[in-house]
Amino acid sequence: MYSTRSSSTNHHHHYDGVAPPRPCAHLSDYRERHGLKGFRVLARCLRIRPPGRASIRRDPREVPRCESCGVDAGRLFACLICATVSCWRPPDSWHACAHAQARPGHEIAVDVDRAELFCCACRDQVFDRDFDTTVVLAQKAAMELPKPLTNGTWPSERAMSLRKRQKVADYRPWAPDLKERALMGRGSVPLSGRNGGPWGLRGLNNLGNTCFMNSVLQALLHTPPLRNYFLSDRHNQHACLRKAAPRLCLACDLDSIFSAVFSGNQTPYSPAKFLYSWWQHAANLASYEQQDAHEFFISMLDAIHEREGPSQPNSRNGGHGDCGCIAHKVFSGILRSDVTCTVCGFTSTTYDPCVDISLDLEPSHGSGKLRNTRSYSVQTDSVGSNQSLGISTLRGCLDRFTRPEKLGSDQKFYCQHCKVRQESLKQMSIRKLPLVSCFHIKRFEHSLTRNMSRKVDRYLQFPFSLDMSPYLSSSIMRSRFGNRIFSFDGDEMECPTGLSPQFELFAVVTHTGKLDAGHYVTYLRFCDQWYKCDDAWITQVPDGVVRASQGYMMFYVQQKLFYKASAS
């Protein structure tokens, strides 16, 4: 693949961290001879089809055919000089190449169905930043404006820069100042494991059907950003101003647990005070009955946010995408939802914060829907899995999560362009990745119509290393718009500063048994060695045991933070 040598393309720049394609001499020669004239003509012929695909047609009803053989199938290219349409069907037909050989200077053509440039002499796709900019802006205009921009107006650099950006908070790791360094030097000791095990591994006593709480606490105690926050005394229980409030401060009690677990004492610890404080925040769950670990996780983050969030200068009532509390700094991400009218292509885009993603293992024809601003639930089946063996994969579930789905006739949305309710396509993507991604597997089903509940025991394959880049908004937009040399809106905001979309699994919360008589256990990963936390008992286990477990909640941390944590 090639790009132009024109200075306007600026082929020395890198796009998305990758060097641009090699320059094409034929495209550079075309630019020197004709400039942007041919591109302006193409701009008037751009047609955008839902959900945003670009094509080249002089008339929307036109059916392009090869002028040599009359075929209308395969790839068809229109010459940028004479507009001759020729086919490209190797190895049977090479009429596009024959046209270029017969007429020197006619090497550059455009794919009429993809709106992509092609060099018939090099027999490869070529790129020009100005051309790609025109196509992408026309695609965006068709999605956002009442009428598509098909007047051939060439966009200015100022117009290109006026793009909406969703404000998100970057992660900035804490660094001690000189005073804090002095205090650390006088009153700190290095953390190191005892008896051959990692530091901080300490059992938690079961206080009466509290394995749901112990399993989540073990995962949170070894969440690298959360661990670093509390162990660096960022929330001091003795200096907390919230303790005088009517309800107890859950962050203070969590600070006490961190101090106890990382004190070096390996006898099981009883989090009774923490349980009592949590009951104050979740009165509807205050009992000694077995509770849901995921529900406890959500209510616990809410309680920490309630105490820390309002006091933070960056906190807003409209959501927690840029909240300053530690719960949302660690777990909060932003989801993008695009709903596209199948008639005119108008797209409505919304952004919603979330702290976890819930995935349904059972085959379902329902659509994903936003439960609330705290977690996102999507109905999914075993995409990319072995149906005969009843095996699902986490990657398959995420593929379905970001796949366009056609909403039913009972879910028509009001199109601002058509001014009526129309059928639509909905597509989810991740606008901003959190530091720690939590995936909740919906193993408990409750049917109001049948008045029954059951547990889903299907096996789920989950990787120890996970690349989240295919599910980012920029990746979804590039897949929708085609191959372009173009900086898509918000590319730089999807990953916190200095980090990447590569994640590592460090904790798995599992559930065994039945719906009304089950037990929660957590597996923790330290330097590729796994440990089973079963209430007060801590044992070392091979990774095969973890892979075979019935994962209920999986915690993935940014790869860079995982390696730092493992090396500490």
PDB file of C-alpha atoms in Angstrom, residues 174-427:
ATOM      1  CA  TRP A 174       1.035   9.590  42.748  1.00  0.00           C
ATOM      2  CA  ALA A 175       4.637  10.660  43.375  1.00  0.00           C
ATOM      3  CA  PRO A 176       5.840  11.611  46.873  1.00  0.00           C
ATOM      4  CA  ASP A 177       7.185  15.100  47.511  1.00  0.00           C
ATOM      5  CA  LEU A 178      10.376  15.790  49.512  1.00  0.00           C
ATOM      6  CA  LYS A 179       8.577  15.823  52.865  1.00  0.00           C
ATOM      7  CA  GLU A 180       6.802  12.557  52.120  1.00  0.00           C
ATOM      8  CA  ARG A 181      10.056  10.974  50.975  1.00  0.00           C
ATOM      9  CA  ALA A 182      11.667  11.884  54.286  1.00  0.00           C
ATOM     10  CA  LEU A 183       8.764  10.399  56.253  1.00  0.00           C
ATOM     11  CA  MET A 184       8.888   7.236  54.168  1.00  0.00           C
ATOM     12  CA  GLY A 185      12.608   6.892  54.763  1.00  0.00           C
ATOM     13  CA  ARG A 186      12.244   7.170  58.545  1.00  0.00           C
ATOM     14  CA  GLY A 187       9.100   5.135  59.128  1.00  0.00           C
ATOM     15  CA  SER A 188       8.799   2.594  56.314  1.00  0.00           C
ATOM     16  CA  VAL A 189      10.029  -0.920  55.700  1.00  0.00           C
ATOM     17  CA  PRO A 190      10.146  -2.614  52.266  1.00  0.00           C
ATOM     18  CA  LEU A 191       7.380  -5.098  51.475  1.00  0.00           C
ATOM     19  CA  SER A 192       8.571  -8.642  50.936  1.00  0.00           C
ATOM     20  CA  GLY A 193       6.844 -11.983  51.150  1.00  0.00           C
ATOM     21  CA  ARG A 194       7.085 -14.258  54.149  1.00  0.00           C
ATOM     22  CA  ASN A 195       7.273 -18.046  54.117  1.00  0.00           C
ATOM     23  CA  GLY A 196       7.740 -17.977  50.362  1.00  0.00           C
ATOM     24  CA  GLY A 197       4.396 -16.267  49.639  1.00  0.00           C
ATOM     25  CA  PRO A 198       3.583 -12.755  48.431  1.00  0.00           C
ATOM     26  CA  TRP A 199       3.135  -9.985  50.951  1.00  0.00           C
ATOM     27  CA  GLY A 200      -0.488  -9.170  51.734  1.00  0.00           C
ATOM     28  CA  LEU A 201      -1.932 -12.663  51.338  1.00  0.00           C
ATOM     29  CA  ARG A 202      -4.036 -13.084  54.466  1.00  0.00           C
ATOM     30  CA  GLY A 203      -7.195 -15.080  54.984  1.00  0.00           C
ATOM     31  CA  LEU A 204     -10.498 -13.434  55.935  1.00  0.00           C
ATOM     32  CA  ASN A 205     -12.744 -15.144  58.468  1.00  0.00           C
ATOM     33  CA  ASN A 206     -16.291 -16.010  57.413  1.00  0.00           C
ATOM     34  CA  LEU A 207     -18.642 -14.126  59.714  1.00  0.00           C
ATOM     35  CA  GLY A 208     -21.706 -16.087  58.688  1.00  0.00           C
ATOM     36  CA  ASN A 209     -22.440 -16.443  54.956  1.00  0.00           C
ATOM     37  CA  THR A 210     -20.003 -13.616  54.174  1.00  0.00           C
ATOM     38  CA  CYS A 211     -17.926 -15.432  51.544  1.00  0.00           C
ATOM     39  CA  PHE A 212     -19.445 -13.031  48.974  1.00  0.00           C
ATOM     40  CA  MET A 213     -17.810 -10.130  50.838  1.00  0.00           C
ATOM     41  CA  ASN A 214     -14.490 -11.888  51.466  1.00  0.00           C
ATOM     42  CA  SER A 215     -14.084 -12.859  47.810  1.00  0.00           C
ATOM     43  CA  VAL A 216     -14.558  -9.288  46.545  1.00  0.00           C
ATOM     44  CA  LEU A 217     -12.390  -7.827  49.324  1.00  0.00           C
ATOM     45  CA  GLN A 218      -9.524 -10.132  48.358  1.00  0.00           C
ATOM     46  CA  ALA A 219      -9.723  -8.897  44.756  1.00  0.00           C
ATOM     47  CA  LEU A 220      -9.850  -5.248  45.831  1.00  0.00           C
ATOM     48  CA  LEU A 221      -7.028  -5.609  48.364  1.00  0.00           C
ATOM     49  CA  HIS A 222      -4.749  -6.701  45.522  1.00  0.00           C
ATOM     50  CA  THR A 223      -5.971  -4.298  42.840  1.00  0.00           C
ATOM     51  CA  PRO A 224      -2.660  -2.491  42.108  1.00  0.00           C
ATOM     52  CA  PRO A 225      -3.927   1.148  41.826  1.00  0.00           C
ATOM     53  CA  LEU A 226      -6.264   0.727  44.824  1.00  0.00           C
ATOM     54  CA  ARG A 227      -3.561  -0.979  46.888  1.00  0.00           C
ATOM     55  CA  ASN A 228      -1.057   1.772  46.091  1.00  0.00           C
ATOM     56  CA  TYR A 229      -3.599   4.447  47.019  1.00  0.00           C
ATOM     57  CA  PHE A 230      -4.309   3.138  50.513  1.00  0.00           C
ATOM     58  CA  LEU A 231      -0.774   1.958  51.318  1.00  0.00           C
ATOM     59  CA  SER A 232       0.585   5.410  50.402  1.00  0.00           C
ATOM     60  CA  ASP A 233      -1.731   6.901  53.061  1.00  0.00           C
ATOM     61  CA  ARG A 234      -3.883   8.768  50.564  1.00  0.00           C
ATOM     62  CA  HIS A 235      -6.888   8.067  52.793  1.00  0.00           C
ATOM     63  CA  ASN A 236      -5.901   8.261  56.441  1.00  0.00           C
ATOM     64  CA  GLN A 237      -8.565   6.899  58.773  1.00  0.00           C
ATOM     65  CA  HIS A 238      -7.228   9.009  61.650  1.00  0.00           C
ATOM     66  CA  ALA A 239      -7.382  12.270  59.686  1.00  0.00           C
ATOM     67  CA  CYS A 240     -10.617  11.598  57.794  1.00  0.00           C
ATOM     68  CA  LEU A 241     -13.147  14.413  58.133  1.00  0.00           C
ATOM     69  CA  ARG A 242     -16.033  12.144  57.166  1.00  0.00           C
ATOM     70  CA  LYS A 243     -16.008  10.078  60.357  1.00  0.00           C
ATOM     71  CA  ALA A 244     -18.231  12.648  62.085  1.00  0.00           C
ATOM     72  CA  ALA A 245     -20.966  12.116  59.479  1.00  0.00           C
ATOM     73  CA  PRO A 246     -24.195  10.311  60.433  1.00  0.00           C
ATOM     74  CA  ARG A 247     -23.014   7.168  58.627  1.00  0.00           C
ATOM     75  CA  LEU A 248     -19.616   5.530  59.013  1.00  0.00           C
ATOM     76  CA  CYS A 249     -16.902   6.051  56.398  1.00  0.00           C
ATOM     77  CA  LEU A 250     -16.424   2.827  54.458  1.00  0.00           C
ATOM     78  CA  ALA A 251     -13.096   4.058  53.054  1.00  0.00           C
ATOM     79  CA  CYS A 252     -11.741   4.374  56.598  1.00  0.00           C
ATOM     80  CA  ASP A 253     -12.681   0.778  57.367  1.00  0.00           C
ATOM     81  CA  LEU A 254     -11.141  -0.331  54.088  1.00  0.00           C
ATOM     82  CA  ASP A 255      -7.977   1.533  55.085  1.00  0.00           C
ATOM     83  CA  SER A 256      -7.957  -0.467  58.320  1.00  0.00           C
ATOM     84  CA  ILE A 257      -8.183  -3.731  56.385  1.00  0.00           C
ATOM     85  CA  PHE A 258      -5.290  -2.703  54.125  1.00  0.00           C
ATOM     86  CA  SER A 259      -3.183  -1.911  57.194  1.00  0.00           C
ATOM     87  CA  ALA A 260      -4.028  -5.233  58.805  1.00  0.00           C
ATOM     88  CA  VAL A 261      -3.542  -7.377  55.690  1.00  0.00           C
ATOM     89  CA  PHE A 262      -0.176  -5.807  54.803  1.00  0.00           C
ATOM     90  CA  SER A 263       1.089  -5.743  58.401  1.00  0.00           C
ATOM     91  CA  GLY A 264       2.855  -9.091  58.015  1.00  0.00           C
ATOM     92  CA  ASN A 265       0.486 -10.926  60.341  1.00  0.00           C
ATOM     93  CA  GLN A 266      -0.707 -14.057  58.541  1.00  0.00           C
ATOM     94  CA  THR A 267      -3.422 -15.196  60.949  1.00  0.00           C
ATOM     95  CA  PRO A 268      -6.907 -14.842  59.425  1.00  0.00           C
ATOM     96  CA  TYR A 269      -8.453 -11.387  59.830  1.00  0.00           C
ATOM     97  CA  SER A 270     -12.095 -10.695  60.768  1.00  0.00           C
ATOM     98  CA  PRO A 271     -13.572  -7.731  58.830  1.00  0.00           C
ATOM     99  CA  ALA A 272     -16.463  -7.324  61.291  1.00  0.00           C
ATOM    100  CA  LYS A 273     -16.231  -3.535  61.509  1.00  0.00           C
ATOM    101  CA  PHE A 274     -16.211  -3.231  57.743  1.00  0.00           C
ATOM    102  CA  LEU A 275     -19.295  -5.482  57.488  1.00  0.00           C
ATOM    103  CA  TYR A 276     -21.151  -3.302  59.993  1.00  0.00           C
ATOM    104  CA  SER A 277     -20.206  -0.117  58.098  1.00  0.00           C
ATOM    105  CA  TRP A 278     -21.379  -1.653  54.825  1.00  0.00           C
ATOM    106  CA  TRP A 279     -24.709  -2.536  56.446  1.00  0.00           C
ATOM    107  CA  GLN A 280     -25.138   1.156  57.254  1.00  0.00           C
ATOM    108  CA  HIS A 281     -24.798   2.021  53.565  1.00  0.00           C
ATOM    109  CA  ALA A 282     -26.826  -0.920  52.222  1.00  0.00           C
ATOM    110  CA  ALA A 283     -29.589  -1.398  54.780  1.00  0.00           C
ATOM    111  CA  ASN A 284     -31.626  -3.524  52.361  1.00  0.00           C
ATOM    112  CA  LEU A 285     -28.787  -6.087  52.319  1.00  0.00           C
ATOM    113  CA  ALA A 286     -28.070  -6.006  56.072  1.00  0.00           C
ATOM    114  CA  SER A 287     -28.512  -9.647  57.103  1.00  0.00           C
ATOM    115  CA  TYR A 288     -26.538 -12.823  57.574  1.00  0.00           C
ATOM    116  CA  GLU A 289     -28.015 -14.332  54.439  1.00  0.00           C
ATOM    117  CA  GLN A 290     -25.866 -15.069  51.393  1.00  0.00           C
ATOM    118  CA  GLN A 291     -25.688 -12.026  49.092  1.00  0.00           C
ATOM    119  CA  ASP A 292     -24.547 -11.542  45.511  1.00  0.00           C
ATOM    120  CA  ALA A 293     -20.838 -10.715  45.197  1.00  0.00           C
ATOM    121  CA  HIS A 294     -21.390  -8.434  42.194  1.00  0.00           C
ATOM    122  CA  GLU A 295     -24.125  -6.500  43.988  1.00  0.00           C
ATOM    123  CA  PHE A 296     -21.790  -6.081  46.942  1.00  0.00           C
ATOM    124  CA  PHE A 297     -19.035  -4.800  44.629  1.00  0.00           C
ATOM    125  CA  ILE A 298     -21.319  -2.143  43.103  1.00  0.00           C
ATOM    126  CA  SER A 299     -22.744  -0.999  46.458  1.00  0.00           C
ATOM    127  CA  MET A 300     -19.249  -0.808  47.946  1.00  0.00           C
ATOM    128  CA  LEU A 301     -17.996   1.474  45.143  1.00  0.00           C
ATOM    129  CA  ASP A 302     -21.111   3.609  45.587  1.00  0.00           C
ATOM    130  CA  ALA A 303     -20.416   3.957  49.296  1.00  0.00           C
ATOM    131  CA  ILE A 304     -16.800   5.025  48.696  1.00  0.00           C
ATOM    132  CA  HIS A 305     -17.927   7.483  46.021  1.00  0.00           C
ATOM    133  CA  GLU A 306     -20.565   8.915  48.358  1.00  0.00           C
ATOM    134  CA  ARG A 307     -17.887   9.713  50.927  1.00  0.00           C
ATOM    135  CA  GLU A 308     -15.053  10.786  48.657  1.00  0.00           C
ATOM    136  CA  GLY A 309     -16.754  11.933  45.458  1.00  0.00           C
ATOM    137  CA  PRO A 310     -18.539  15.134  46.586  1.00  0.00           C
ATOM    138  CA  SER A 311     -15.375  16.516  48.159  1.00  0.00           C
ATOM    139  CA  GLN A 312     -13.325  16.173  44.981  1.00  0.00           C
ATOM    140  CA  PRO A 313     -12.913  19.323  42.841  1.00  0.00           C
ATOM    141  CA  ASN A 314     -13.461  17.425  39.563  1.00  0.00           C
ATOM    142  CA  SER A 315     -16.618  15.658  40.672  1.00  0.00           C
ATOM    143  CA  ARG A 316     -19.852  16.365  38.821  1.00  0.00           C
ATOM    144  CA  ASN A 317     -23.380  15.308  39.594  1.00  0.00           C
ATOM    145  CA  GLY A 318     -24.065  14.364  35.990  1.00  0.00           C
ATOM    146  CA  GLY A 319     -21.932  11.200  36.112  1.00  0.00           C
ATOM    147  CA  HIS A 320     -18.639   9.803  37.311  1.00  0.00           C
ATOM    148  CA  GLY A 321     -16.674   9.808  34.058  1.00  0.00           C
ATOM    149  CA  ASP A 322     -14.376  12.472  35.534  1.00  0.00           C
ATOM    150  CA  CYS A 323     -15.037  11.889  39.247  1.00  0.00           C
ATOM    151  CA  GLY A 324     -12.057  12.396  41.543  1.00  0.00           C
ATOM    152  CA  CYS A 325     -12.858   9.621  44.056  1.00  0.00           C
ATOM    153  CA  ILE A 326     -10.528   6.630  44.109  1.00  0.00           C
ATOM    154  CA  ALA A 327     -13.319   4.152  43.264  1.00  0.00           C
ATOM    155  CA  HIS A 328     -14.036   5.780  39.919  1.00  0.00           C
ATOM    156  CA  LYS A 329     -10.424   6.711  39.199  1.00  0.00           C
ATOM    157  CA  VAL A 330      -9.662   3.004  39.229  1.00  0.00           C
ATOM    158  CA  PHE A 331     -12.783   1.330  37.827  1.00  0.00           C
ATOM    159  CA  SER A 332     -14.686   3.955  35.840  1.00  0.00           C
ATOM    160  CA  GLY A 333     -14.658   3.939  32.047  1.00  0.00           C
ATOM    161  CA  ILE A 334     -16.864   5.554  29.407  1.00  0.00           C
ATOM    162  CA  LEU A 335     -19.034   3.718  26.887  1.00  0.00           C
ATOM    163  CA  ARG A 336     -20.144   5.089  23.538  1.00  0.00           C
ATOM    164  CA  SER A 337     -23.522   4.164  22.072  1.00  0.00           C
ATOM    165  CA  ASP A 338     -24.330   4.878  18.398  1.00  0.00           C
ATOM    166  CA  VAL A 339     -27.916   4.486  17.194  1.00  0.00           C
ATOM    167  CA  THR A 340     -28.115   4.860  13.381  1.00  0.00           C
ATOM    168  CA  CYS A 341     -31.263   5.335  11.330  1.00  0.00           C
ATOM    169  CA  THR A 342     -31.403   2.615   8.650  1.00  0.00           C
ATOM    170  CA  VAL A 343     -33.263   4.966   6.278  1.00  0.00           C
ATOM    171  CA  CYS A 344     -31.162   8.156   6.188  1.00  0.00           C
ATOM    172  CA  GLY A 345     -28.030   7.249   8.163  1.00  0.00           C
ATOM    173  CA  PHE A 346     -28.487   9.872  10.903  1.00  0.00           C
ATOM    174  CA  THR A 347     -26.660   8.743  14.043  1.00  0.00           C
ATOM    175  CA  SER A 348     -27.400   9.634  17.651  1.00  0.00           C
ATOM    176  CA  THR A 349     -24.366   9.241  19.913  1.00  0.00           C
ATOM    177  CA  THR A 350     -24.412   9.136  23.700  1.00  0.00           C
ATOM    178  CA  TYR A 351     -21.700   8.575  26.320  1.00  0.00           C
ATOM    179  CA  ASP A 352     -22.287   6.768  29.601  1.00  0.00           C
ATOM    180  CA  PRO A 353     -19.924   6.024  32.496  1.00  0.00           C
ATOM    181  CA  CYS A 354     -19.653   2.480  33.832  1.00  0.00           C
ATOM    182  CA  VAL A 355     -17.599   0.573  36.388  1.00  0.00           C
ATOM    183  CA  ASP A 356     -18.061  -2.919  34.972  1.00  0.00           C
ATOM    184  CA  ILE A 357     -19.457  -4.818  31.980  1.00  0.00           C
ATOM    185  CA  SER A 358     -21.954  -7.640  32.540  1.00  0.00           C
ATOM    186  CA  LEU A 359     -22.134 -10.461  30.000  1.00  0.00           C
ATOM    187  CA  ASP A 360     -24.867 -13.075  29.635  1.00  0.00           C
ATOM    188  CA  LEU A 361     -23.662 -16.603  28.886  1.00  0.00           C
ATOM    189  CA  GLU A 362     -27.031 -17.910  27.714  1.00  0.00           C
ATOM    190  CA  PRO A 363     -27.968 -17.678  24.002  1.00  0.00           C
ATOM    191  CA  SER A 364     -30.335 -14.764  23.688  1.00  0.00           C
ATOM    192  CA  HIS A 365     -32.042 -12.802  20.953  1.00  0.00           C
ATOM    193  CA  GLY A 366     -32.482  -9.795  23.201  1.00  0.00           C
ATOM    194  CA  SER A 367     -30.490  -6.623  22.880  1.00  0.00           C
ATOM    195  CA  GLY A 368     -28.013  -5.152  25.279  1.00  0.00           C
ATOM    196  CA  LYS A 369     -29.317  -2.369  27.440  1.00  0.00           C
ATOM    197  CA  LEU A 370     -27.893   0.007  29.994  1.00  0.00           C
ATOM    198  CA  ARG A 371     -28.953  -1.007  33.468  1.00  0.00           C
ATOM    199  CA  ASN A 372     -27.738   2.147  35.116  1.00  0.00           C
ATOM    200  CA  THR A 373     -24.757   4.481  35.214  1.00  0.00           C
ATOM    201  CA  ARG A 374     -22.794   2.060  37.328  1.00  0.00           C
ATOM    202  CA  SER A 375     -22.589  -1.051  35.196  1.00  0.00           C
ATOM    203  CA  TYR A 376     -23.436  -2.102  31.663  1.00  0.00           C
ATOM    204  CA  SER A 377     -25.292  -5.278  30.792  1.00  0.00           C
ATOM    205  CA  VAL A 378     -25.300  -6.909  27.372  1.00  0.00           C
ATOM    206  CA  GLN A 379     -27.195  -9.982  26.254  1.00  0.00           C
ATOM    207  CA  THR A 380     -24.787 -12.307  24.454  1.00  0.00           C
ATOM    208  CA  ASP A 381     -24.369 -15.894  23.411  1.00  0.00           C
ATOM    209  CA  SER A 382     -21.351 -18.084  22.805  1.00  0.00           C
ATOM    210  CA  VAL A 383     -19.964 -16.166  19.846  1.00  0.00           C
ATOM    211  CA  GLY A 384     -16.608 -17.566  18.825  1.00  0.00           C
ATOM    212  CA  SER A 385     -17.176 -20.617  21.006  1.00  0.00           C
ATOM    213  CA  ASN A 386     -17.817 -24.310  20.640  1.00  0.00           C
ATOM    214  CA  GLN A 387     -21.608 -24.558  20.688  1.00  0.00           C
ATOM    215  CA  SER A 388     -21.643 -28.351  20.864  1.00  0.00           C
ATOM    216  CA  LEU A 389     -19.548 -28.313  24.024  1.00  0.00           C
ATOM    217  CA  GLY A 390     -21.440 -25.393  25.545  1.00  0.00           C
ATOM    218  CA  ILE A 391     -18.293 -23.284  25.848  1.00  0.00           C
ATOM    219  CA  SER A 392     -18.272 -19.516  25.670  1.00  0.00           C
ATOM    220  CA  THR A 393     -15.258 -17.220  25.403  1.00  0.00           C
ATOM    221  CA  LEU A 394     -14.745 -13.806  26.913  1.00  0.00           C
ATOM    222  CA  ARG A 395     -13.437 -12.439  23.613  1.00  0.00           C
ATOM    223  CA  GLY A 396     -16.513 -13.795  21.845  1.00  0.00           C
ATOM    224  CA  CYS A 397     -18.762 -12.036  24.325  1.00  0.00           C
ATOM    225  CA  LEU A 398     -16.885  -8.763  23.786  1.00  0.00           C
ATOM    226  CA  ASP A 399     -17.089  -9.186  20.009  1.00  0.00           C
ATOM    227  CA  ARG A 400     -20.851  -9.429  20.264  1.00  0.00           C
ATOM    228  CA  PHE A 401     -20.917  -6.508  22.694  1.00  0.00           C
ATOM    229  CA  THR A 402     -19.405  -4.204  20.049  1.00  0.00           C
ATOM    230  CA  ARG A 403     -21.191  -5.711  17.053  1.00  0.00           C
ATOM    231  CA  PRO A 404     -23.983  -3.681  15.372  1.00  0.00           C
ATOM    232  CA  GLU A 405     -27.411  -5.055  16.181  1.00  0.00           C
ATOM    233  CA  LYS A 406     -30.729  -4.236  14.573  1.00  0.00           C
ATOM    234  CA  LEU A 407     -33.244  -3.000  17.107  1.00  0.00           C
ATOM    235  CA  GLY A 408     -36.700  -4.528  16.921  1.00  0.00           C
ATOM    236  CA  SER A 409     -39.780  -2.814  15.595  1.00  0.00           C
ATOM    237  CA  ASP A 410     -40.867  -2.177  19.172  1.00  0.00           C
ATOM    238  CA  GLN A 411     -37.626  -0.239  19.810  1.00  0.00           C
ATOM    239  CA  LYS A 412     -37.804   2.328  17.025  1.00  0.00           C
ATOM    240  CA  PHE A 413     -36.069   5.587  17.845  1.00  0.00           C
ATOM    241  CA  TYR A 414     -37.046   9.094  16.789  1.00  0.00           C
ATOM    242  CA  CYS A 415     -34.827  10.202  13.896  1.00  0.00           C
ATOM    243  CA  GLN A 416     -34.163  13.942  13.983  1.00  0.00           C
ATOM    244  CA  HIS A 417     -33.669  13.965  10.211  1.00  0.00           C
ATOM    245  CA  CYS A 418     -36.699  11.908   9.145  1.00  0.00           C
ATOM    246  CA  LYS A 419     -38.837  13.459  11.926  1.00  0.00           C
ATOM    247  CA  VAL A 420     -40.493  10.078  12.567  1.00  0.00           C
ATOM    248  CA  ARG A 421     -39.659   6.890  14.440  1.00  0.00           C
ATOM    249  CA  GLN A 422     -37.506   4.594  12.311  1.00  0.00           C
ATOM    250  CA  GLU A 423     -35.853   1.206  12.589  1.00  0.00           C
ATOM    251  CA  SER A 424     -32.237   1.536  13.604  1.00  0.00           C
ATOM    252  CA  LEU A 425     -28.893  -0.138  14.233  1.00  0.00           C
ATOM    253  CA  LYS A 426     -27.231   0.113  17.630  1.00  0.00           C
ATOM    254  CA  GLN A 427     -23.509  -0.321  18.242  1.00  0.00           C
TER     255      GLN A 427
END
